[in-house]
Amino acid sequence: KEILDVAVEQIGEKHVTAIQADAGKLDDIDRVMKVIEKEKGQLHIVFANAGILGFAPLGSIPETLFDDIFDINVKGVLFTVQKALPILVDGGSVILNGSIWGSKGTPGASVYSATKAALRSFARCWTVDLKDRKIRVNCLSPGGIDTPMLRTAG
């Protein structure tokens, strides 16, 4: 919550609303969309930036690691975008935050990498699904960005 408060202060309260939520929980996503609709009425851009990282080589991937990463990185993104559609304007944009790891092999990162490859596939399919509404869908695939998540990953 403190990080959100700092962001609001830096950006300016007039331009942003901070809403703490867990992208892996559909009830949280519903709550976020209700707040946005009430406060802003509509969206022009959805930037789906949900993601957690975890490492394990193929022979030792626990089910909990798989479920946790897929719940946030894939399920969270899919349902965030789906639940935003009623308030996303025709001609709007959906931007998915993938990763270069969705295209290259990284030791111990097969689960994370698979989730980021899934986002590229979502973008291709949703472009066709949403063409009648003229909604653009793109997937960014940046390399490593200095974030707390990447720093703790080593």
mmCIF file of C-alpha atoms in Angstrom:
data_model
loop_
_atom_site.group_PDB
_atom_site.id
_atom_site.type_symbol
_atom_site.label_atom_id
_atom_site.label_comp_id
_atom_site.label_asym_id
_atom_site.label_seq_id
_atom_site.Cartn_x
_atom_site.Cartn_y
_atom_site.Cartn_z
ATOM 1 C CA LYS A 1 0.000 0.000 0.000
ATOM 2 C CA GLU A 2 2.865 2.372 0.810
ATOM 3 C CA ILE A 3 4.292 1.952 -2.689
ATOM 4 C CA LEU A 4 0.909 2.854 -4.190
ATOM 5 C CA ASP A 5 0.682 5.947 -1.987
ATOM 6 C CA VAL A 6 4.108 7.103 -3.191
ATOM 7 C CA ALA A 7 3.068 6.559 -6.822
ATOM 8 C CA VAL A 8 -0.108 8.597 -6.337
ATOM 9 C CA GLU A 9 1.915 11.396 -4.765
ATOM 10 C CA GLN A 10 4.429 11.393 -7.633
ATOM 11 C CA ILE A 11 1.853 11.199 -10.438
ATOM 12 C CA GLY A 12 -0.765 13.423 -8.847
ATOM 13 C CA GLU A 13 -4.083 12.463 -7.291
ATOM 14 C CA LYS A 14 -6.019 14.083 -10.129
ATOM 15 C CA HIS A 15 -4.569 11.654 -12.680
ATOM 16 C CA VAL A 16 -4.465 8.310 -10.849
ATOM 17 C CA THR A 17 -6.394 6.107 -8.462
ATOM 18 C CA ALA A 18 -4.459 3.581 -6.385
ATOM 19 C CA ILE A 19 -6.216 0.246 -5.910
ATOM 20 C CA GLN A 20 -4.454 -2.597 -4.168
ATOM 21 C CA ALA A 21 -5.458 -5.969 -5.615
ATOM 22 C CA ASP A 22 -4.243 -9.488 -6.323
ATOM 23 C CA ALA A 23 -4.393 -10.252 -10.066
ATOM 24 C CA GLY A 24 -4.742 -13.944 -9.247
ATOM 25 C CA LYS A 25 -8.069 -13.394 -7.456
ATOM 26 C CA LEU A 26 -11.102 -12.810 -9.674
ATOM 27 C CA ASP A 27 -13.002 -11.025 -6.898
ATOM 28 C CA ASP A 28 -10.166 -8.496 -6.642
ATOM 29 C CA ILE A 29 -10.249 -7.913 -10.408
ATOM 30 C CA ASP A 30 -14.039 -7.392 -10.252
ATOM 31 C CA ARG A 31 -13.567 -4.866 -7.435
ATOM 32 C CA VAL A 32 -10.913 -2.971 -9.397
ATOM 33 C CA MET A 33 -13.138 -2.716 -12.482
ATOM 34 C CA LYS A 34 -16.061 -1.443 -10.386
ATOM 35 C CA VAL A 35 -13.875 1.274 -8.860
ATOM 36 C CA ILE A 36 -12.577 2.298 -12.286
ATOM 37 C CA GLU A 37 -16.059 2.400 -13.769
ATOM 38 C CA LYS A 38 -17.385 4.442 -10.838
ATOM 39 C CA GLU A 39 -14.489 6.922 -10.753
ATOM 40 C CA LYS A 40 -13.507 7.179 -14.428
ATOM 41 C CA GLY A 41 -16.476 5.760 -16.351
ATOM 42 C CA GLN A 42 -14.377 4.135 -19.045
ATOM 43 C CA LEU A 43 -10.915 2.993 -20.021
ATOM 44 C CA HIS A 44 -8.919 3.877 -23.112
ATOM 45 C CA ILE A 45 -5.929 1.661 -22.310
ATOM 46 C CA VAL A 46 -5.526 -1.559 -20.362
ATOM 47 C CA PHE A 47 -1.911 -2.292 -19.446
ATOM 48 C CA ALA A 48 -1.840 -5.832 -18.048
ATOM 49 C CA ASN A 49 1.409 -5.978 -16.115
ATOM 50 C CA ALA A 50 0.768 -8.864 -13.721
ATOM 51 C CA GLY A 51 3.714 -11.112 -13.130
ATOM 52 C CA ILE A 52 5.656 -13.097 -10.590
ATOM 53 C CA LEU A 53 8.873 -14.989 -11.107
ATOM 54 C CA GLY A 54 10.030 -18.364 -9.835
ATOM 55 C CA PHE A 55 12.821 -20.748 -10.734
ATOM 56 C CA ALA A 56 13.075 -24.526 -10.740
ATOM 57 C CA PRO A 57 14.645 -26.920 -13.226
ATOM 58 C CA LEU A 58 12.277 -29.264 -15.047
ATOM 59 C CA GLY A 59 12.968 -32.219 -12.777
ATOM 60 C CA SER A 60 11.963 -30.349 -9.620
ATOM 61 C CA ILE A 61 9.084 -27.993 -10.505
ATOM 62 C CA PRO A 62 6.554 -28.238 -7.670
ATOM 63 C CA GLU A 63 2.870 -27.947 -8.490
ATOM 64 C CA THR A 64 2.561 -24.947 -6.178
ATOM 65 C CA LEU A 65 5.191 -23.015 -8.153
ATOM 66 C CA PHE A 66 3.422 -23.839 -11.416
ATOM 67 C CA ASP A 67 -0.007 -22.871 -10.062
ATOM 68 C CA ASP A 68 1.186 -19.652 -8.403
ATOM 69 C CA ILE A 69 2.979 -18.371 -11.510
ATOM 70 C CA PHE A 70 0.216 -19.348 -13.955
ATOM 71 C CA ASP A 71 -2.510 -17.900 -11.668
ATOM 72 C CA ILE A 72 -0.937 -14.444 -11.740
ATOM 73 C CA ASN A 73 0.868 -14.303 -15.071
ATOM 74 C CA VAL A 74 -1.746 -15.988 -17.279
ATOM 75 C CA LYS A 75 -5.087 -16.245 -15.479
ATOM 76 C CA GLY A 76 -4.705 -12.802 -13.924
ATOM 77 C CA VAL A 77 -3.920 -11.165 -17.251
ATOM 78 C CA LEU A 78 -6.707 -12.964 -19.124
ATOM 79 C CA PHE A 79 -9.402 -12.058 -16.601
ATOM 80 C CA THR A 80 -8.131 -8.502 -16.118
ATOM 81 C CA VAL A 81 -8.530 -7.867 -19.833
ATOM 82 C CA GLN A 82 -11.820 -9.774 -20.067
ATOM 83 C CA LYS A 83 -13.355 -7.897 -17.141
ATOM 84 C CA ALA A 84 -12.118 -4.560 -18.531
ATOM 85 C CA LEU A 85 -13.846 -5.074 -21.903
ATOM 86 C CA PRO A 86 -17.243 -3.632 -20.870
ATOM 87 C CA ILE A 87 -15.605 -0.311 -19.927
ATOM 88 C CA LEU A 88 -12.885 -0.283 -22.603
ATOM 89 C CA VAL A 89 -13.799 2.152 -25.369
ATOM 90 C CA ASP A 90 -13.989 1.029 -28.980
ATOM 91 C CA GLY A 91 -10.682 1.969 -30.573
ATOM 92 C CA GLY A 92 -8.880 1.497 -27.254
ATOM 93 C CA SER A 93 -5.688 -0.416 -26.569
ATOM 94 C CA VAL A 94 -4.720 -3.514 -24.645
ATOM 95 C CA ILE A 95 -1.035 -3.819 -23.809
ATOM 96 C CA LEU A 96 0.273 -7.039 -22.309
ATOM 97 C CA ASN A 97 3.623 -7.044 -20.545
ATOM 98 C CA GLY A 98 5.428 -10.146 -21.737
ATOM 99 C CA SER A 99 9.139 -10.807 -21.523
ATOM 100 C CA ILE A 100 12.066 -11.705 -23.712
ATOM 101 C CA TRP A 101 12.037 -14.910 -21.651
ATOM 102 C CA GLY A 102 8.893 -15.925 -23.529
ATOM 103 C CA SER A 103 11.091 -16.342 -26.619
ATOM 104 C CA LYS A 104 14.372 -17.704 -25.306
ATOM 105 C CA GLY A 105 15.473 -20.552 -23.121
ATOM 106 C CA THR A 106 16.563 -19.596 -19.628
ATOM 107 C CA PRO A 107 17.765 -22.267 -17.181
ATOM 108 C CA GLY A 108 15.206 -23.000 -14.468
ATOM 109 C CA ALA A 109 12.695 -20.510 -15.875
ATOM 110 C CA SER A 110 10.497 -22.769 -18.010
ATOM 111 C CA VAL A 111 7.292 -22.062 -16.072
ATOM 112 C CA TYR A 112 7.770 -18.276 -16.062
ATOM 113 C CA SER A 113 8.860 -18.332 -19.717
ATOM 114 C CA ALA A 114 5.796 -20.350 -20.712
ATOM 115 C CA THR A 115 3.507 -17.785 -19.093
ATOM 116 C CA LYS A 116 5.127 -14.965 -21.040
ATOM 117 C CA ALA A 117 4.870 -16.945 -24.291
ATOM 118 C CA ALA A 118 1.157 -17.402 -23.513
ATOM 119 C CA LEU A 119 0.752 -13.620 -23.468
ATOM 120 C CA ARG A 120 2.163 -13.366 -26.985
ATOM 121 C CA SER A 121 -0.413 -15.925 -28.083
ATOM 122 C CA PHE A 122 -3.184 -14.020 -26.280
ATOM 123 C CA ALA A 123 -2.198 -10.863 -28.162
ATOM 124 C CA ARG A 124 -2.383 -12.600 -31.537
ATOM 125 C CA CYS A 125 -5.774 -14.165 -30.809
ATOM 126 C CA TRP A 126 -7.338 -11.171 -29.073
ATOM 127 C CA THR A 127 -6.329 -8.914 -31.973
ATOM 128 C CA VAL A 128 -8.689 -10.958 -34.118
ATOM 129 C CA ASP A 129 -11.333 -11.288 -31.375
ATOM 130 C CA LEU A 130 -11.472 -7.515 -30.853
ATOM 131 C CA LYS A 131 -11.035 -6.258 -34.424
ATOM 132 C CA ASP A 132 -14.740 -5.342 -34.786
ATOM 133 C CA ARG A 133 -14.318 -2.946 -31.850
ATOM 134 C CA LYS A 134 -11.088 -1.614 -33.355
ATOM 135 C CA ILE A 135 -9.261 -2.433 -30.117
ATOM 136 C CA ARG A 136 -5.534 -2.878 -30.640
ATOM 137 C CA VAL A 137 -3.739 -5.602 -28.700
ATOM 138 C CA ASN A 138 0.041 -5.640 -28.330
ATOM 139 C CA CYS A 139 2.467 -7.626 -26.240
ATOM 140 C CA LEU A 140 5.688 -5.970 -25.118
ATOM 141 C CA SER A 141 8.636 -8.294 -24.551
ATOM 142 C CA PRO A 142 11.290 -6.324 -22.697
ATOM 143 C CA GLY A 143 14.578 -7.721 -21.496
ATOM 144 C CA GLY A 144 15.639 -7.459 -17.884
ATOM 145 C CA ILE A 145 14.433 -4.290 -16.184
ATOM 146 C CA ASP A 146 15.870 -3.226 -12.838
ATOM 147 C CA THR A 147 12.942 -3.909 -10.528
ATOM 148 C CA PRO A 148 12.738 -5.273 -6.976
ATOM 149 C CA MET A 149 11.383 -8.564 -8.393
ATOM 150 C CA LEU A 150 14.392 -9.017 -10.681
ATOM 151 C CA ARG A 151 16.864 -7.977 -7.968
ATOM 152 C CA THR A 152 15.539 -10.612 -5.557
ATOM 153 C CA ALA A 153 15.621 -13.248 -8.306
ATOM 154 C CA GLY A 154 19.383 -12.821 -8.474
#
